[in-house]
Amino acid sequence: MQLTQEWDKTFPKSSKVDHEKVTFTNRYGITLAADLYLPKDRSAPLAAIAISGPFGAVKEQSSGLYAQTMAERGFVTLAFDPSYTGESGGEPRNVASPDINTEDFSAAVDYLGLLSYVNRERIGIIGICGFGGMALNATAIDKRVKAVVASTMYDMTRVMSKGYNDSVTLEQRTQMLEQLGQQRWQDAEDGSPAYGPVSLELQGGEPQFVVEYAAYYKSKERGFHPRAINSNASWSVTNPLSFMNMPILTYIAEISPRPVLIIHGEKAHSRYFSETAYEAAAEPKELMIVPDATHTDLYDQLDKIPFDKIESFFESNLN
C-alpha cells in the first residue's frame, strides 16, 4: 500500500495538531488508510473520535476537516477512507457495502483503543452524509462506542431501495433489480465490474441539490480531490445491490442509553433522513437543525458546522 505523504487535503494544515498517516485492518482483512490527528498536548489518556464520510468522498475532504478541527479541541481523531475507496484496500474498486462500511467504523475503534494515549472507554464516532447512517448502525451494534454524531445524514439503504422521499414503487424497484441482475451476467462475462459515467458531470437541468454537490466536489477551491469517487470517478453499476434489502437503521433505538446527536441543515433536501432517524432513536437524543444550511454546507462551511456543539456533546458524553 503506497500512501501519499505530502499534505494533499482540501483544507489548510493546522499548526495546533500533529498529523500522521496510519493503516489498520478490519474484520474482513481489508487494510484501511487513515489520517490520525493528535492534539499537541496529550500528556494524559484522551478521548478519541473515529470519523468518515460523505458517501463517495475521501478522508482528505470533509471527514478530515472534522477530524483536524476536533483534534484542535483536544480529541484524538481518526479520519479514514472506507473499504474499496480512496487509499484503503479492497478489490474491486469503488464499491460500498452497508455491512463492511459499518465494520470499518468498528475497526477504527479497534485501532484507536490500542493507542497508549487514548482512553478506550472514551471513544465516539462521527459519520457525515451517507456515513452518518453507517455511524448510527455501527453504534447500535458496537457497545464500545460511547456517543455518536451524525451530520447531514443519509440512510443509504433507504435512498437506494426506495428513492428520494420513498417515491419508488414496487414495480420500479422490481425493474431496478431485474436490471442489476442482468448487469451481473455482463460483469461475470467480462470478468470485471462495469462502472457508470464520471460522477457529477453536469449537463444542465439537474435538481438544485445535485448542483450543490457538484459545487463542492468539482471545485478545486472547495472540495475536489482526485481520489474521491464523487469528484473524479464513479461507483460500480451493481453497487446498489447490497443496499436494497438491508435497512441499516432498524436497530437505532438500541443505541440508548448512549447519546445521539443528529445535525442537519434547515434547507437540505436530505433533512427528512435525520428527522425520521431522530424519531426512531431512543433517549438520550438530540436533533439540531442549522438555520439556512444546505446539505453540503455541513461538509466544509465553518460558519455553518456547529463545532462548538459537537465539542460540548463529546466532552459531556465521553467521560
PDB file of N, CA and C in Angstrom, residues 123-176:
ATOM      1  N   ILE A 123     -14.424   6.637  23.619  1.00  0.00           N
ATOM      2  CA  ILE A 123     -14.350   6.682  22.157  1.00  0.00           C
ATOM      3  C   ILE A 123     -15.739   6.936  21.582  1.00  0.00           C
ATOM      4  N   GLY A 124     -15.809   7.921  20.682  1.00  0.00           N
ATOM      5  CA  GLY A 124     -17.042   8.225  19.968  1.00  0.00           C
ATOM      6  C   GLY A 124     -16.806   8.177  18.473  1.00  0.00           C
ATOM      7  N   ILE A 125     -17.878   8.338  17.690  1.00  0.00           N
ATOM      8  CA  ILE A 125     -17.728   8.377  16.245  1.00  0.00           C
ATOM      9  C   ILE A 125     -18.596   9.485  15.652  1.00  0.00           C
ATOM     10  N   ILE A 126     -18.140   9.994  14.500  1.00  0.00           N
ATOM     11  CA  ILE A 126     -18.886  10.964  13.701  1.00  0.00           C
ATOM     12  C   ILE A 126     -19.029  10.391  12.298  1.00  0.00           C
ATOM     13  N   GLY A 127     -20.254  10.369  11.789  1.00  0.00           N
ATOM     14  CA  GLY A 127     -20.491   9.983  10.404  1.00  0.00           C
ATOM     15  C   GLY A 127     -21.114  11.153   9.661  1.00  0.00           C
ATOM     16  N   ILE A 128     -20.622  11.413   8.457  1.00  0.00           N
ATOM     17  CA  ILE A 128     -21.088  12.533   7.640  1.00  0.00           C
ATOM     18  C   ILE A 128     -21.819  11.977   6.420  1.00  0.00           C
ATOM     19  N   CYS A 129     -22.972  12.570   6.089  1.00  0.00           N
ATOM     20  CA  CYS A 129     -23.752  12.200   4.907  1.00  0.00           C
ATOM     21  C   CYS A 129     -24.067  10.699   4.969  1.00  0.00           C
ATOM     22  N   GLY A 130     -23.761   9.932   3.937  1.00  0.00           N
ATOM     23  CA  GLY A 130     -24.082   8.509   3.931  1.00  0.00           C
ATOM     24  C   GLY A 130     -23.416   7.741   5.046  1.00  0.00           C
ATOM     25  N   PHE A 131     -22.323   8.239   5.564  1.00  0.00           N
ATOM     26  CA  PHE A 131     -21.672   7.569   6.686  1.00  0.00           C
ATOM     27  C   PHE A 131     -22.251   8.003   8.024  1.00  0.00           C
ATOM     28  N   GLY A 132     -23.192   8.961   8.005  1.00  0.00           N
ATOM     29  CA  GLY A 132     -23.992   9.215   9.199  1.00  0.00           C
ATOM     30  C   GLY A 132     -24.854   8.009   9.519  1.00  0.00           C
ATOM     31  N   GLY A 133     -25.498   7.444   8.493  1.00  0.00           N
ATOM     32  CA  GLY A 133     -26.279   6.227   8.696  1.00  0.00           C
ATOM     33  C   GLY A 133     -25.412   5.067   9.129  1.00  0.00           C
ATOM     34  N   MET A 134     -24.232   4.921   8.509  1.00  0.00           N
ATOM     35  CA  MET A 134     -23.314   3.846   8.906  1.00  0.00           C
ATOM     36  C   MET A 134     -22.877   4.022  10.359  1.00  0.00           C
ATOM     37  N   ALA A 135     -22.639   5.270  10.764  1.00  0.00           N
ATOM     38  CA  ALA A 135     -22.197   5.534  12.132  1.00  0.00           C
ATOM     39  C   ALA A 135     -23.277   5.155  13.143  1.00  0.00           C
ATOM     40  N   LEU A 136     -24.526   5.488  12.840  1.00  0.00           N
ATOM     41  CA  LEU A 136     -25.617   5.099  13.738  1.00  0.00           C
ATOM     42  C   LEU A 136     -25.741   3.581  13.817  1.00  0.00           C
ATOM     43  N   ASN A 137     -25.602   2.918  12.690  1.00  0.00           N
ATOM     44  CA  ASN A 137     -25.664   1.459  12.668  1.00  0.00           C
ATOM     45  C   ASN A 137     -24.512   0.853  13.461  1.00  0.00           C
ATOM     46  N   ALA A 138     -23.314   1.403  13.279  1.00  0.00           N
ATOM     47  CA  ALA A 138     -22.143   0.897  13.998  1.00  0.00           C
ATOM     48  C   ALA A 138     -22.304   1.077  15.506  1.00  0.00           C
ATOM     49  N   THR A 139     -22.853   2.213  15.913  1.00  0.00           N
ATOM     50  CA  THR A 139     -23.027   2.467  17.342  1.00  0.00           C
ATOM     51  C   THR A 139     -24.067   1.520  17.943  1.00  0.00           C
ATOM     52  N   ALA A 140     -25.117   1.228  17.166  1.00  0.00           N
ATOM     53  CA  ALA A 140     -26.129   0.302  17.665  1.00  0.00           C
ATOM     54  C   ALA A 140     -25.529  -1.073  17.957  1.00  0.00           C
ATOM     55  N   ILE A 141     -24.590  -1.501  17.122  1.00  0.00           N
ATOM     56  CA  ILE A 141     -24.061  -2.859  17.256  1.00  0.00           C
ATOM     57  C   ILE A 141     -22.791  -2.924  18.107  1.00  0.00           C
ATOM     58  N   ASP A 142     -22.051  -1.824  18.190  1.00  0.00           N
ATOM     59  CA  ASP A 142     -20.759  -1.821  18.875  1.00  0.00           C
ATOM     60  C   ASP A 142     -20.891  -1.022  20.173  1.00  0.00           C
ATOM     61  N   LYS A 143     -21.037  -1.744  21.268  1.00  0.00           N
ATOM     62  CA  LYS A 143     -21.300  -1.097  22.554  1.00  0.00           C
ATOM     63  C   LYS A 143     -20.071  -0.390  23.121  1.00  0.00           C
ATOM     64  N   ARG A 144     -18.935  -0.516  22.474  1.00  0.00           N
ATOM     65  CA  ARG A 144     -17.743   0.215  22.908  1.00  0.00           C
ATOM     66  C   ARG A 144     -17.845   1.695  22.571  1.00  0.00           C
ATOM     67  N   VAL A 145     -18.660   2.036  21.588  1.00  0.00           N
ATOM     68  CA  VAL A 145     -18.830   3.435  21.180  1.00  0.00           C
ATOM     69  C   VAL A 145     -19.727   4.119  22.203  1.00  0.00           C
ATOM     70  N   LYS A 146     -19.232   5.187  22.795  1.00  0.00           N
ATOM     71  CA  LYS A 146     -19.935   5.828  23.906  1.00  0.00           C
ATOM     72  C   LYS A 146     -20.869   6.956  23.487  1.00  0.00           C
ATOM     73  N   ALA A 147     -20.675   7.506  22.285  1.00  0.00           N
ATOM     74  CA  ALA A 147     -21.519   8.602  21.810  1.00  0.00           C
ATOM     75  C   ALA A 147     -21.325   8.732  20.309  1.00  0.00           C
ATOM     76  N   VAL A 148     -22.368   9.204  19.614  1.00  0.00           N
ATOM     77  CA  VAL A 148     -22.307   9.275  18.157  1.00  0.00           C
ATOM     78  C   VAL A 148     -22.931  10.569  17.658  1.00  0.00           C
ATOM     79  N   VAL A 149     -22.285  11.155  16.644  1.00  0.00           N
ATOM     80  CA  VAL A 149     -22.819  12.314  15.933  1.00  0.00           C
ATOM     81  C   VAL A 149     -23.028  11.919  14.474  1.00  0.00           C
ATOM     82  N   ALA A 150     -24.218  12.205  13.949  1.00  0.00           N
ATOM     83  CA  ALA A 150     -24.497  12.039  12.521  1.00  0.00           C
ATOM     84  C   ALA A 150     -24.764  13.429  11.950  1.00  0.00           C
ATOM     85  N   SER A 151     -23.934  13.842  11.002  1.00  0.00           N
ATOM     86  CA  SER A 151     -24.045  15.182  10.431  1.00  0.00           C
ATOM     87  C   SER A 151     -24.517  15.096   8.987  1.00  0.00           C
ATOM     88  N   THR A 152     -25.529  15.871   8.644  1.00  0.00           N
ATOM     89  CA  THR A 152     -26.133  15.931   7.308  1.00  0.00           C
ATOM     90  C   THR A 152     -26.366  14.519   6.766  1.00  0.00           C
ATOM     91  N   MET A 153     -27.063  13.712   7.577  1.00  0.00           N
ATOM     92  CA  MET A 153     -27.134  12.265   7.420  1.00  0.00           C
ATOM     93  C   MET A 153     -28.012  11.798   6.258  1.00  0.00           C
ATOM     94  N   TYR A 154     -27.490  10.798   5.554  1.00  0.00           N
ATOM     95  CA  TYR A 154     -28.259   9.990   4.600  1.00  0.00           C
ATOM     96  C   TYR A 154     -28.358   8.566   5.156  1.00  0.00           C
ATOM     97  N   ASP A 155     -29.501   7.940   4.984  1.00  0.00           N
ATOM     98  CA  ASP A 155     -29.632   6.496   5.143  1.00  0.00           C
ATOM     99  C   ASP A 155     -29.511   5.917   3.735  1.00  0.00           C
ATOM    100  N   MET A 156     -28.324   5.415   3.398  1.00  0.00           N
ATOM    101  CA  MET A 156     -28.081   4.960   2.029  1.00  0.00           C
ATOM    102  C   MET A 156     -28.937   3.750   1.670  1.00  0.00           C
ATOM    103  N   THR A 157     -29.258   2.914   2.636  1.00  0.00           N
ATOM    104  CA  THR A 157     -30.108   1.767   2.314  1.00  0.00           C
ATOM    105  C   THR A 157     -31.520   2.222   1.978  1.00  0.00           C
ATOM    106  N   ARG A 158     -31.977   3.257   2.619  1.00  0.00           N
ATOM    107  CA  ARG A 158     -33.321   3.773   2.331  1.00  0.00           C
ATOM    108  C   ARG A 158     -33.378   4.463   0.980  1.00  0.00           C
ATOM    109  N   VAL A 159     -32.409   5.302   0.680  1.00  0.00           N
ATOM    110  CA  VAL A 159     -32.483   6.058  -0.566  1.00  0.00           C
ATOM    111  C   VAL A 159     -32.238   5.167  -1.770  1.00  0.00           C
ATOM    112  N   MET A 160     -31.373   4.155  -1.627  1.00  0.00           N
ATOM    113  CA  MET A 160     -31.129   3.269  -2.768  1.00  0.00           C
ATOM    114  C   MET A 160     -32.308   2.341  -3.023  1.00  0.00           C
ATOM    115  N   SER A 161     -32.964   1.905  -1.965  1.00  0.00           N
ATOM    116  CA  SER A 161     -34.057   0.947  -2.138  1.00  0.00           C
ATOM    117  C   SER A 161     -35.397   1.611  -2.404  1.00  0.00           C
ATOM    118  N   LYS A 162     -35.573   2.848  -1.917  1.00  0.00           N
ATOM    119  CA  LYS A 162     -36.877   3.498  -2.014  1.00  0.00           C
ATOM    120  C   LYS A 162     -36.865   4.816  -2.780  1.00  0.00           C
ATOM    121  N   GLY A 163     -35.663   5.301  -3.130  1.00  0.00           N
ATOM    122  CA  GLY A 163     -35.580   6.580  -3.813  1.00  0.00           C
ATOM    123  C   GLY A 163     -35.763   7.748  -2.858  1.00  0.00           C
ATOM    124  N   TYR A 164     -35.595   8.955  -3.382  1.00  0.00           N
ATOM    125  CA  TYR A 164     -35.779  10.133  -2.551  1.00  0.00           C
ATOM    126  C   TYR A 164     -37.239  10.254  -2.126  1.00  0.00           C
ATOM    127  N   ASN A 165     -37.418  10.573  -0.858  1.00  0.00           N
ATOM    128  CA  ASN A 165     -38.753  10.712  -0.271  1.00  0.00           C
ATOM    129  C   ASN A 165     -39.597   9.457  -0.462  1.00  0.00           C
ATOM    130  N   ASP A 166     -38.901   8.308  -0.512  1.00  0.00           N
ATOM    131  CA  ASP A 166     -39.569   6.986  -0.592  1.00  0.00           C
ATOM    132  C   ASP A 166     -40.525   6.908  -1.778  1.00  0.00           C
ATOM    133  N   SER A 167     -40.112   7.444  -2.913  1.00  0.00           N
ATOM    134  CA  SER A 167     -41.004   7.595  -4.063  1.00  0.00           C
ATOM    135  C   SER A 167     -41.005   6.405  -5.019  1.00  0.00           C
ATOM    136  N   VAL A 168     -40.102   5.444  -4.830  1.00  0.00           N
ATOM    137  CA  VAL A 168     -40.003   4.312  -5.750  1.00  0.00           C
ATOM    138  C   VAL A 168     -41.145   3.318  -5.500  1.00  0.00           C
ATOM    139  N   THR A 169     -41.825   2.945  -6.560  1.00  0.00           N
ATOM    140  CA  THR A 169     -42.907   1.966  -6.446  1.00  0.00           C
ATOM    141  C   THR A 169     -42.343   0.553  -6.472  1.00  0.00           C
ATOM    142  N   LEU A 170     -43.161  -0.415  -6.089  1.00  0.00           N
ATOM    143  CA  LEU A 170     -42.744  -1.816  -6.150  1.00  0.00           C
ATOM    144  C   LEU A 170     -42.389  -2.200  -7.582  1.00  0.00           C
ATOM    145  N   GLU A 171     -43.142  -1.722  -8.538  1.00  0.00           N
ATOM    146  CA  GLU A 171     -42.850  -2.023  -9.942  1.00  0.00           C
ATOM    147  C   GLU A 171     -41.484  -1.462 -10.351  1.00  0.00           C
ATOM    148  N   GLN A 172     -41.193  -0.239  -9.925  1.00  0.00           N
ATOM    149  CA  GLN A 172     -39.900   0.368 -10.257  1.00  0.00           C
ATOM    150  C   GLN A 172     -38.751  -0.363  -9.562  1.00  0.00           C
ATOM    151  N   ARG A 173     -38.973  -0.738  -8.315  1.00  0.00           N
ATOM    152  CA  ARG A 173     -37.952  -1.491  -7.573  1.00  0.00           C
ATOM    153  C   ARG A 173     -37.682  -2.829  -8.247  1.00  0.00           C
ATOM    154  N   THR A 174     -38.731  -3.511  -8.649  1.00  0.00           N
ATOM    155  CA  THR A 174     -38.571  -4.797  -9.317  1.00  0.00           C
ATOM    156  C   THR A 174     -37.800  -4.641 -10.619  1.00  0.00           C
ATOM    157  N   GLN A 175     -38.116  -3.596 -11.366  1.00  0.00           N
ATOM    158  CA  GLN A 175     -37.415  -3.342 -12.624  1.00  0.00           C
ATOM    159  C   GLN A 175     -35.933  -3.048 -12.377  1.00  0.00           C
ATOM    160  N   MET A 176     -35.642  -2.289 -11.328  1.00  0.00           N
ATOM    161  CA  MET A 176     -34.262  -1.985 -10.999  1.00  0.00           C
ATOM    162  C   MET A 176     -33.483  -3.250 -10.650  1.00  0.00           C
TER     163      MET A 176
END
